[in-house]
Every structure is written in C-alpha cells, then in structure tokens.
Short mmCIF file of C-alpha atoms and ligand atoms in Angstrom, two decimals:
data_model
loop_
_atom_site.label_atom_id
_atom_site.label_comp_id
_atom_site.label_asym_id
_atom_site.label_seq_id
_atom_site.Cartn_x
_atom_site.Cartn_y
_atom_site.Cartn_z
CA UNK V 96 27.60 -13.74 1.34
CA UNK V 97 26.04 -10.56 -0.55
CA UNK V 98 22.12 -10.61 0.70
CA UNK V 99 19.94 -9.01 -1.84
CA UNK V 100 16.39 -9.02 0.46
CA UNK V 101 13.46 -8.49 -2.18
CA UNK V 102 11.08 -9.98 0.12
CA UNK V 103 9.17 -6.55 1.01
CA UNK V 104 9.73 -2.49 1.17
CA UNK V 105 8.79 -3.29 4.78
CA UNK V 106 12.02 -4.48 5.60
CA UNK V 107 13.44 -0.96 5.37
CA UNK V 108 15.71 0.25 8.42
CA UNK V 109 15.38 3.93 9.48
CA UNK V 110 18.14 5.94 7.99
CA UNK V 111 20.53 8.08 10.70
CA UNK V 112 18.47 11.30 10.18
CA UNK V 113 15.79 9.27 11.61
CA UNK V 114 16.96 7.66 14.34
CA UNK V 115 18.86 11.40 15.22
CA UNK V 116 15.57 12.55 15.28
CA UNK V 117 13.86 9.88 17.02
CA UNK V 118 16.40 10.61 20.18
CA UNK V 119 15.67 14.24 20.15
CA UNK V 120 11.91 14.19 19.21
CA UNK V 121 9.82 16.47 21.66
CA UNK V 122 7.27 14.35 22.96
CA UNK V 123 3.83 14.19 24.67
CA UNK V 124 0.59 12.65 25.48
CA UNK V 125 -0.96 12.15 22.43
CA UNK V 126 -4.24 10.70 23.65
CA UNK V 127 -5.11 14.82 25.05
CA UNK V 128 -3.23 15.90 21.96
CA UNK V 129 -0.32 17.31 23.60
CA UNK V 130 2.38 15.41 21.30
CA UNK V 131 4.01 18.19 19.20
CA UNK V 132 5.67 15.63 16.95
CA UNK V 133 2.63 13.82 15.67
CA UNK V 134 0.90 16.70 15.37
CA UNK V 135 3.20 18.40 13.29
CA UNK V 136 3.18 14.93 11.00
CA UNK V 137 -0.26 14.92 11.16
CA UNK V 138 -0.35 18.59 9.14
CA UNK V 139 2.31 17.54 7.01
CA UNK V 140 0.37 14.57 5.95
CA UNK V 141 -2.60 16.37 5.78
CA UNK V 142 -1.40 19.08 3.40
CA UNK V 143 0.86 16.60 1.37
CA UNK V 144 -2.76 14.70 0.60
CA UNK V 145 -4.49 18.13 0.40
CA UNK V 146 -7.38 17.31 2.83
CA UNK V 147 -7.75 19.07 6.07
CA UNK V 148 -6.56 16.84 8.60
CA UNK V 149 -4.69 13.49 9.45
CA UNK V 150 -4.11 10.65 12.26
CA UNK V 151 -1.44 9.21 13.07
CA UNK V 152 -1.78 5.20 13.52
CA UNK V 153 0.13 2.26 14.09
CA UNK V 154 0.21 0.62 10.86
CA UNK V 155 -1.58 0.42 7.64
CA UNK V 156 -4.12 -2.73 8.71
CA UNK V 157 -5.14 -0.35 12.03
CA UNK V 158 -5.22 2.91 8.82
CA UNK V 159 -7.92 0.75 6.72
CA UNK V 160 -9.92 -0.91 9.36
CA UNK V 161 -10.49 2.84 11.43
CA UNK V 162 -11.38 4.27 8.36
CA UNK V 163 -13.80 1.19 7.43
CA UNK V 164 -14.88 1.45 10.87
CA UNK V 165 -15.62 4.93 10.76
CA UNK V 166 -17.21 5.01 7.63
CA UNK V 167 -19.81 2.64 7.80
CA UNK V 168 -22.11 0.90 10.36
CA UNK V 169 -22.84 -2.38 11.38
CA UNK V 170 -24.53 -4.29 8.19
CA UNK V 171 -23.26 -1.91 5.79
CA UNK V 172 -21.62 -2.96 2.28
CA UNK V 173 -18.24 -1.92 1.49
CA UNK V 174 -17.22 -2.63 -2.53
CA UNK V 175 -13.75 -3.39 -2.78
CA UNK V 176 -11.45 -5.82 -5.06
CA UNK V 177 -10.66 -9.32 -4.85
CA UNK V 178 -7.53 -8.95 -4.51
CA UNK V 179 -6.94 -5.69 -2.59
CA UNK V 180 -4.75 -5.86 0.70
CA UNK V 181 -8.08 -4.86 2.65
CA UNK V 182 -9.19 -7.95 1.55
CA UNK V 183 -6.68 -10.64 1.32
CA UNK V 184 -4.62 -9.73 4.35
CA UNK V 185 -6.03 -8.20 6.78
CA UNK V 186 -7.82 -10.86 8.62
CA UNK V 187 -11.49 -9.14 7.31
CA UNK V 188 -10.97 -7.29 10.62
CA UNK V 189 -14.04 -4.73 9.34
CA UNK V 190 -16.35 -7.47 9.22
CA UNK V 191 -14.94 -9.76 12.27
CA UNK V 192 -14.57 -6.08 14.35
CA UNK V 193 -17.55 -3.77 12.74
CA UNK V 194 -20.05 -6.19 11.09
CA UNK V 195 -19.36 -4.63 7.45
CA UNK V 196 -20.09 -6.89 4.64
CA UNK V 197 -17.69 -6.62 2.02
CA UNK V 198 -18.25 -7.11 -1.51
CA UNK V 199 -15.16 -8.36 -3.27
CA UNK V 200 -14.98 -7.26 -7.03
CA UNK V 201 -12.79 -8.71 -9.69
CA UNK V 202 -9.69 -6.57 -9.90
CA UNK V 203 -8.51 -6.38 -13.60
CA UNK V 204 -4.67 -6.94 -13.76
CA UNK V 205 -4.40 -3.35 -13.52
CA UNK V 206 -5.83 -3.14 -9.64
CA UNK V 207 -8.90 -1.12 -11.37
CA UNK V 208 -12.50 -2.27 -10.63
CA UNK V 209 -14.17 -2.55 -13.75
CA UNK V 210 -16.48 0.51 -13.97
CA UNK V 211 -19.51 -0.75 -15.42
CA UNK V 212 -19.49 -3.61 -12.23
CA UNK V 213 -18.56 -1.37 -9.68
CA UNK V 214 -21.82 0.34 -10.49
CA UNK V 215 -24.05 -2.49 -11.09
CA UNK V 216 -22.98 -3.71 -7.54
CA UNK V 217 -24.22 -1.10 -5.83
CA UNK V 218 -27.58 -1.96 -3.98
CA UNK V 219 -30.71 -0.19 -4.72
CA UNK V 220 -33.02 0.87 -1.75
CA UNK V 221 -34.50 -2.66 -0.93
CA UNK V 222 -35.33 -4.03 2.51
CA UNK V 223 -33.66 -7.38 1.67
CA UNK V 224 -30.38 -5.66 0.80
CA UNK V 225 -27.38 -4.31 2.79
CA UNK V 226 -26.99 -0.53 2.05
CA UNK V 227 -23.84 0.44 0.01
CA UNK V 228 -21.64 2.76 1.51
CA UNK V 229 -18.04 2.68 0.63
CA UNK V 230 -15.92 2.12 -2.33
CA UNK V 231 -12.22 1.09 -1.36
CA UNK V 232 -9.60 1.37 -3.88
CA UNK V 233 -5.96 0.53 -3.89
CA UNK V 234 -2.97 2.59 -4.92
CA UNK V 235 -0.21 1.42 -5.67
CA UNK V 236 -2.11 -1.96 -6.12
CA UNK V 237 0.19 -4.97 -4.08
CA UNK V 238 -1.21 -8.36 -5.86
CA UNK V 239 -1.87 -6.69 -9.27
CA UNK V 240 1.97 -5.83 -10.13
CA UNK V 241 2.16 -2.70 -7.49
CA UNK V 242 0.15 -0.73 -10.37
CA UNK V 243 -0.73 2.86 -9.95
CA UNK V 244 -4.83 3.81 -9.83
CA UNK V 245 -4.20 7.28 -12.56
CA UNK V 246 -6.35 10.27 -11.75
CA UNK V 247 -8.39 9.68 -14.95
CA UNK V 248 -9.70 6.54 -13.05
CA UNK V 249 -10.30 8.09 -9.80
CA UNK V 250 -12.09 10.39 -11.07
CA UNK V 251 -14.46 7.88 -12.65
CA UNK V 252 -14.79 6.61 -9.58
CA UNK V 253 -15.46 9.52 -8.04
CA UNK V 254 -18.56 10.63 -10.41
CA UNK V 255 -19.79 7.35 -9.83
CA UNK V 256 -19.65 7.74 -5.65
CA UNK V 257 -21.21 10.98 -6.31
CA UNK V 258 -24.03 9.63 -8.42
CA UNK V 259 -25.08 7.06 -5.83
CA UNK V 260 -24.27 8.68 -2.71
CA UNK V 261 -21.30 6.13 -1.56
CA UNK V 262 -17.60 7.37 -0.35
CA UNK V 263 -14.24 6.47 -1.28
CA UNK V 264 -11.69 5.18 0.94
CA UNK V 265 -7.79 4.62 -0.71
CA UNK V 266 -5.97 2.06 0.40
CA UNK V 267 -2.79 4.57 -0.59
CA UNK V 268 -0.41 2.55 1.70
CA UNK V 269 2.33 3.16 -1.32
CA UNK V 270 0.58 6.41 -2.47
CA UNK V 271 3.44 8.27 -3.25
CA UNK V 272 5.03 5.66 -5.38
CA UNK V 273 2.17 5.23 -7.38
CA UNK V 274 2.25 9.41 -7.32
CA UNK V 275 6.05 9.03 -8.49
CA UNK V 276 5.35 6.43 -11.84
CA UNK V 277 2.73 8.96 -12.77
CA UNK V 278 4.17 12.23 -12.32
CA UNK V 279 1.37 13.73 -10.54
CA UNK V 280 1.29 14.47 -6.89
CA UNK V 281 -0.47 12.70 -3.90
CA UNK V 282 -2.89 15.00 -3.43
CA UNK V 283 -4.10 14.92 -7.10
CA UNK V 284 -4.66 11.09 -6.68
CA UNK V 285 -6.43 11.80 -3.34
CA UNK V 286 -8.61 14.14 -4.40
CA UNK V 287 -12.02 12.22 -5.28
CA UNK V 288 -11.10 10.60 -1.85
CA UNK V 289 -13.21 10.63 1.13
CA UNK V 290 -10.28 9.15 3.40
CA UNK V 291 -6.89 7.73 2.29
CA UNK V 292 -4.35 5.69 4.53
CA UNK V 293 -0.35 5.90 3.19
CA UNK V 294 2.34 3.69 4.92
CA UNK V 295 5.61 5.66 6.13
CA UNK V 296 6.92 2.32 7.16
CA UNK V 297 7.29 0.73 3.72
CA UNK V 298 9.20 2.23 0.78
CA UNK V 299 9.77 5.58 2.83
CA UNK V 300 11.85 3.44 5.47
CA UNK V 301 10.34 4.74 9.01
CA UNK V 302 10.62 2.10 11.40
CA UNK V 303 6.75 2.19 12.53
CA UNK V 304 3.66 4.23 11.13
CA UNK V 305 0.94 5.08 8.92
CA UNK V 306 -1.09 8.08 8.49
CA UNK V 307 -4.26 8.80 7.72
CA UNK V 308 -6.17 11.90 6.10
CA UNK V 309 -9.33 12.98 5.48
CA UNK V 310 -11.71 16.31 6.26
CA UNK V 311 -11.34 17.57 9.76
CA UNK V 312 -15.14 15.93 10.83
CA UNK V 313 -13.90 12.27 9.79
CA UNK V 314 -10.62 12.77 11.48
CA UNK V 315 -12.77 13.73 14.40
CA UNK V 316 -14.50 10.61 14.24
CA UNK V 317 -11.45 8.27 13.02
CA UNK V 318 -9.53 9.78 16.54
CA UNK V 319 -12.36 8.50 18.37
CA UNK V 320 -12.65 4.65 16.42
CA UNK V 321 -8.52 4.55 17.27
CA UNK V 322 -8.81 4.61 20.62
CA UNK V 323 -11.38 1.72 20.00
CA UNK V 324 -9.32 -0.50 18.63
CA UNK V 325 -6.67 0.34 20.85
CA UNK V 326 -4.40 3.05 18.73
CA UNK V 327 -4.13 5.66 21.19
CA UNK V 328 -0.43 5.84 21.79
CA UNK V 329 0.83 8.33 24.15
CA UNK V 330 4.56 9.91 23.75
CA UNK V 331 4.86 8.23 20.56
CA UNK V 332 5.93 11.16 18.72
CA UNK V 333 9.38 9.28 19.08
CA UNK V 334 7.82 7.54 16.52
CA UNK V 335 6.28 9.96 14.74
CA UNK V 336 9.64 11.69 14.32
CA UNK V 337 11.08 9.11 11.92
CA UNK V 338 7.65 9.75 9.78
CA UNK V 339 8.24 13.78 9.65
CA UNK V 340 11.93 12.33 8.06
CA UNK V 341 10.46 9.96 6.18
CA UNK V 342 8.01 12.66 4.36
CA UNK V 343 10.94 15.00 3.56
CA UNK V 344 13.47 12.89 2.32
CA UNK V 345 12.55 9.75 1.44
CA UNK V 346 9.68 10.73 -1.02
CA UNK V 347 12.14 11.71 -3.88
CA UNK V 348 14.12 8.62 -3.95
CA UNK V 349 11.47 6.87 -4.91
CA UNK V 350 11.84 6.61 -8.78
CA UNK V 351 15.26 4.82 -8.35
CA UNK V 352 13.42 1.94 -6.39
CA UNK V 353 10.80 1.85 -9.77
CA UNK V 354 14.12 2.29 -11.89
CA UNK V 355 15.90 -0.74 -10.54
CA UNK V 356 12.85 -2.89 -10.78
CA UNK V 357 12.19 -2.45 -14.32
CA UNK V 358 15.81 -2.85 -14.48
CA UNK V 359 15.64 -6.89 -12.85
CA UNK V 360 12.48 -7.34 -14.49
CA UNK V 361 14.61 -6.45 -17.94
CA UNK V 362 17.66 -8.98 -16.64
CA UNK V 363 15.09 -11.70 -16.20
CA UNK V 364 12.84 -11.14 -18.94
CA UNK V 365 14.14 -13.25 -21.51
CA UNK V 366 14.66 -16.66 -19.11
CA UNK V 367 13.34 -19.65 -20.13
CA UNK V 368 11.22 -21.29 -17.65
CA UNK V 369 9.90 -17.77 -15.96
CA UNK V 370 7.61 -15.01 -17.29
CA UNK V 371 7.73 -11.19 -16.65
CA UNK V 372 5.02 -9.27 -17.62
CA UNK V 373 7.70 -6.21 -18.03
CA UNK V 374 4.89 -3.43 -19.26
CA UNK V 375 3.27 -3.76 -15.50
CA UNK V 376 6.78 -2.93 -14.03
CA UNK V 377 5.74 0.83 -13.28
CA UNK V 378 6.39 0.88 -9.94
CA UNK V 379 8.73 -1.11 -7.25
CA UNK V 380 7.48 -4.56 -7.28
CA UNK V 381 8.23 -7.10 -9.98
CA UNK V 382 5.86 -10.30 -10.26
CA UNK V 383 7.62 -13.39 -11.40
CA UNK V 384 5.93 -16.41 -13.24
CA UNK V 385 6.94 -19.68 -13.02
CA UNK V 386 6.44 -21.27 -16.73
CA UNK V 387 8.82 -24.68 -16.17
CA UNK V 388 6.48 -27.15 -15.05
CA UNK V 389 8.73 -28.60 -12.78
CA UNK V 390 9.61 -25.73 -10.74
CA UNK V 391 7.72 -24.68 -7.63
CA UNK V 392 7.72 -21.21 -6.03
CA UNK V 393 9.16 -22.29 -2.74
CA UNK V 394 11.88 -24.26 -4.51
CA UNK V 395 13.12 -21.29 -6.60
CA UNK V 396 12.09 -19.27 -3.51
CA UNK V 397 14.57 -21.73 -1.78
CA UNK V 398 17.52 -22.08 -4.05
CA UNK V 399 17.34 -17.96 -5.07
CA UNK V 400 18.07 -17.65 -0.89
CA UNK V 401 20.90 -20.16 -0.63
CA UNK V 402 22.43 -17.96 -3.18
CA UNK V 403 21.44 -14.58 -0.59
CA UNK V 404 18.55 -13.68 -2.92
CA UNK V 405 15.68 -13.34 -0.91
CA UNK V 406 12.28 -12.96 -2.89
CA UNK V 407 8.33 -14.07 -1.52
CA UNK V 408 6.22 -16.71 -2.99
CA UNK V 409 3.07 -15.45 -3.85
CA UNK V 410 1.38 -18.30 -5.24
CA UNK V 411 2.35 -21.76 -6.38
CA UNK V 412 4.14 -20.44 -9.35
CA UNK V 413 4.47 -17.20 -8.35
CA UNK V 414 7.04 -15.06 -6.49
CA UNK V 415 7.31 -11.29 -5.57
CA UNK V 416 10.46 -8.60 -5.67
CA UNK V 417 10.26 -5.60 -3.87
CA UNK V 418 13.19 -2.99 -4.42
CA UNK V 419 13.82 -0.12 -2.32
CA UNK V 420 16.25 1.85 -0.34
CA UNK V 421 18.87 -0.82 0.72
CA UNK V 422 18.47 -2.04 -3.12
CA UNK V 423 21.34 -0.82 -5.49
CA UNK V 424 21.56 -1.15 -9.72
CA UNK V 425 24.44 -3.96 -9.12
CA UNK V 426 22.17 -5.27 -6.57
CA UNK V 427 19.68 -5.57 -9.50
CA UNK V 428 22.02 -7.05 -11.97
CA UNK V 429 23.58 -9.62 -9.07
CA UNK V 430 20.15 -10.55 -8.37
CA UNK V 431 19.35 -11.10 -11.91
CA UNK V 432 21.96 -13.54 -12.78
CA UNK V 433 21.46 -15.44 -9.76
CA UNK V 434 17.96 -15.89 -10.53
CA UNK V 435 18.45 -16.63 -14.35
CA UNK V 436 20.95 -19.37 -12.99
CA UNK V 437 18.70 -21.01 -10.55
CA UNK V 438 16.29 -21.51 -12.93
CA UNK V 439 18.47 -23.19 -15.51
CA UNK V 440 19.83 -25.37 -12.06
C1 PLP Y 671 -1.54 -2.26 -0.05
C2 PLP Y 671 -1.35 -2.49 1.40
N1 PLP Y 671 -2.24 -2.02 2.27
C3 PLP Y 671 -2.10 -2.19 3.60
C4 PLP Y 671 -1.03 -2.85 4.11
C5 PLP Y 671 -0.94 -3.07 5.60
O1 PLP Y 671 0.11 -2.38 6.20
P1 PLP Y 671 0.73 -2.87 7.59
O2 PLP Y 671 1.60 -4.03 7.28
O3 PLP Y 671 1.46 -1.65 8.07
O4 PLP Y 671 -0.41 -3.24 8.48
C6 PLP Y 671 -0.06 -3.37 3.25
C7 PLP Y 671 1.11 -4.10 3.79
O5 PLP Y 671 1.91 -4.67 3.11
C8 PLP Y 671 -0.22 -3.20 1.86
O6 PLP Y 671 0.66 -3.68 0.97
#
C-alpha cells in the first residue's frame, strides 16, 4: 500500500549525502572542544543566524530549556504564548528544572502575541511581583497553522524588550521555513533576538540535532547550562555531520514542502464535513477542521491510515499534515482524495 506519512517533518530520514558524511565525519571530544565537526556547524549556524556564536544540542526541547535556563534565574517571569511548543510540550521543564514562572499569553491565530498585552504583562518593580525577564516567541508557529513571525513584528517586539529591559528568546525550531514563506533570510528574522534555537532534525531531515545561537557571552554561558542538563556529548560530530548537510542542501527545498501543502489544503478545501482555513497555509503544515458532527479526529485519523494516509489528531476535531522531503505533488493529490473520500465514508 502507498504510505503518505503527514504525521510530522520529524519523521524525515537522512538523505545519502548525510549518512556518507556521517561515516567519514572527523570527530572529537566535544566536551574540551576538540570536535572539528560541531564546531564547524556551530559557525555555520552562527553566521547563517548572523549572531556570533552557536551550540550544538540534542534536540529542540534541550535548545529552549538551556536558553530559558540561561537566561533567567530562579523566580523569574518568562512571557510566552499559550500555545507555543515551549509551553504545551515540553513538560514546563524551565519551571520543573529552573524555577521560572511562565506567563502564558493568548496567541492570536497568527502565533503573534498581541502587542498591547505583551506589554501590559510585564511586571513593574514591586516586591510582590516576579521580575520579567524574557519574551519567547515562536517561528514558524506549530499549533497556530505553522505561521511565520514577519520581521515587521519582531521588530515590535524588539522595541518593546528594549523599552523595558527584557530579552527575546525564538523558539525558531522551523526558522528557515518561516524565512522561506517570507522571502527574507534567517538572520533578518533573528535579528531583534537575544538567543534563537532552529531544529536540523525536522524539515531539513538530519537524523538528530538542534542548534542554538546567540552572542559569544550567552553561548559561553548556554555551554556551561548543557552540560547541566546533561548535553555534553563527546565525538558526536558524527552527528553533527548530517547537520553541516542538512544546512547546505536541505534549506532550498523548502518552498516545495510549503508548495505541496497549499496544494492538499486546495484538494480538500471544498469537502463537506471539514474546514481549511487555506489563507494560513504559508508554510508546511495544514490544520484540518472537523465540521460533521459525527466525525471524531481519531476516527478520520483512523480510517485516513487504513487507507496509508497517516495525519495527527490535534484536538477532538482537529488533525495536523506536515509535508516535507519524502512528500511528492501526487503524494498531495493521492492524499487528497483519500481524505475527501473518508469523510464522505
Ligand atoms: C516549535 C517547536 N519547538 C520545539 C520543538 C521541540 O523539538 P524536539 O522534538 O527536537 O525536542 C518542536 C518539536 O516538534 C516544535 O515544533
């Protein structure tokens, strides 16, 4: 049967190039530095973000919670949205590791924070209050339609962290796709950032790996809060080797994943019994609503994989497709027509 896995960019296998140069990465001990491989990633990251330095990490949770971690103390607010990754999913490791009290914001659909609130949240000087310290944005945003954060808005942000004092953090694990819809670069997004975490191991299709970049004094620090948590990882420049791939030819390709999204979300639009809300298609994830009352997610969910569809609830009535690399156009148009059928069904 012809499997059409939507479920998550994260499924991605590395492509030959990277396992080649996986087998023939030079290698050392990365805790004294000595790992030629993730340094060299480390620069590339670094300059691809424009900031001064970057850190190699296991995964995009272990990204965001060093960077919390390193940014604030214990007791210290961190504003962030509702529905941001940071805050849904990753077990609220800042507060159960570091004692930092998040502040969850309403995300608009759009994965902004709403500027006016983001700045009435933040605490004056009062001895009953936490003190506000870091702003956390996401980009491309997961639960609101994988939308892109555009520079305009960062840099509203930004004047407002400058006004008060706070950092930024980005939450950039799909950076460069959100970089790709808007036909701007990386480091343009970055820019108002204090710290931003990307993922290599999602739509860029390295096996393990995020990075993280920032000036050369946080990386300092961040170095020290991975070994903390237990991110010091030795010869793993066998990993990092697939990332240096990942960064040089797997960036590009990125528009085609956006392309065939908007291209299922177009082949579903029109069914009766699901809503699209095609407009928020700008990147590679496509949000499906169940309308037909008597349709749950996991039952579509369920019948869509008997027919080698595979898509993830996200809600009662809700399910999530994720295109990338393995995904093809007649992929797109298969996976359409099975999905307009098992509705009908
Ligand atoms: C927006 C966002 N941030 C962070 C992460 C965490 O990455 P990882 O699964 O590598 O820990 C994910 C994972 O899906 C994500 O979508």
């Amino acid at each position: 049967m012809r499997i059409v896995d939507l479920r998550s960019d994260t499924i991605t296998r590395p492509t030959p190039a990277m396992r080649r140069a996986m087998a023939e990465a030079e290698v050392g001990d990365d805790v004294f530095g000595e790992d030629p491989t993730i340094n060299r990633l480390e620069e590339m990251a670094a300059n691809r973000l424009g900031k001064e330095a970057g850190l190699f990490v296991a995964s995009g949770t272990m990204g965001n919670l060093v960077c919390l971690l390193t940014h604030c103390g214990r007791g210290d607010e961190v504003l962030l949205g509702d529905a941001s990754h940071t805050f849904l999913y990753e077990q609220g490791g800042s507060a159960g590791l570091g004692g930092i009290h998040p502040r969850p914001l309403g995300n608009q659909p759009d994965g902004t924070l709403e500027l006016d609130h983001l700045e009435a949240a933040i605490r004056p000087d009062n001895i009953h209050f936490p003190r506000t310290r870091l702003i956390v944005l996401e980009n491309t945003h997961n639960r609101c339609s994988g939308s892109p954060l555009t520079p305009d808005y960062m840099k509203d942000v930004g004047d407002i962290a400058r006004r008060h004092g706070l950092r930024i953090h980005v939450d950039g694990a799909r950076i460069f796709n959100a970089a790709a819809a808007l036909g701007v670069t990386a480091s343009h997004l970055a820019s108002e950032a204090d710290s931003v975490m990307f993922c290599l191991s999602k739509g860029l299709a390295a096996p393990v790996g995020s990075v993280v970049c920032g000036s050369r004094d946080f990386i300092k620090e961040a170095r020290r809060t991975r070994k903390l948590v237990g991110g010091g990882m030795r010869q793993a420049g066998v990993i990092a080797a697939a990332g240096i791939v990942a960064l040089t030819e797997m960036i590009d390709r990125l528009k085609d994943d956006h392309e065939n999204a908007r291209r299922l979300g177009e082949g579903i639009a029109e069914t009766k019994g699901l809503s699209v809300d095609l407009p928020r298609i700008q990147t590679n994830m496509i949000y499906i609503n169940i309308t037909r009352s008597d349709l749950s997610s996991a039952d579509l969910a369920h019948r869509l994989a008997r027919e080698g569809v595979l898509v993830l609830p996200t809600g009662p009535r809700q399910l999530r497709a994720v295109t990338h690399r393995h995904i093809t156009r007649e992929d797109m148009d298969h996976a359409a027509r099975v999905i307009r059928q098992a509705v009908k069904g």
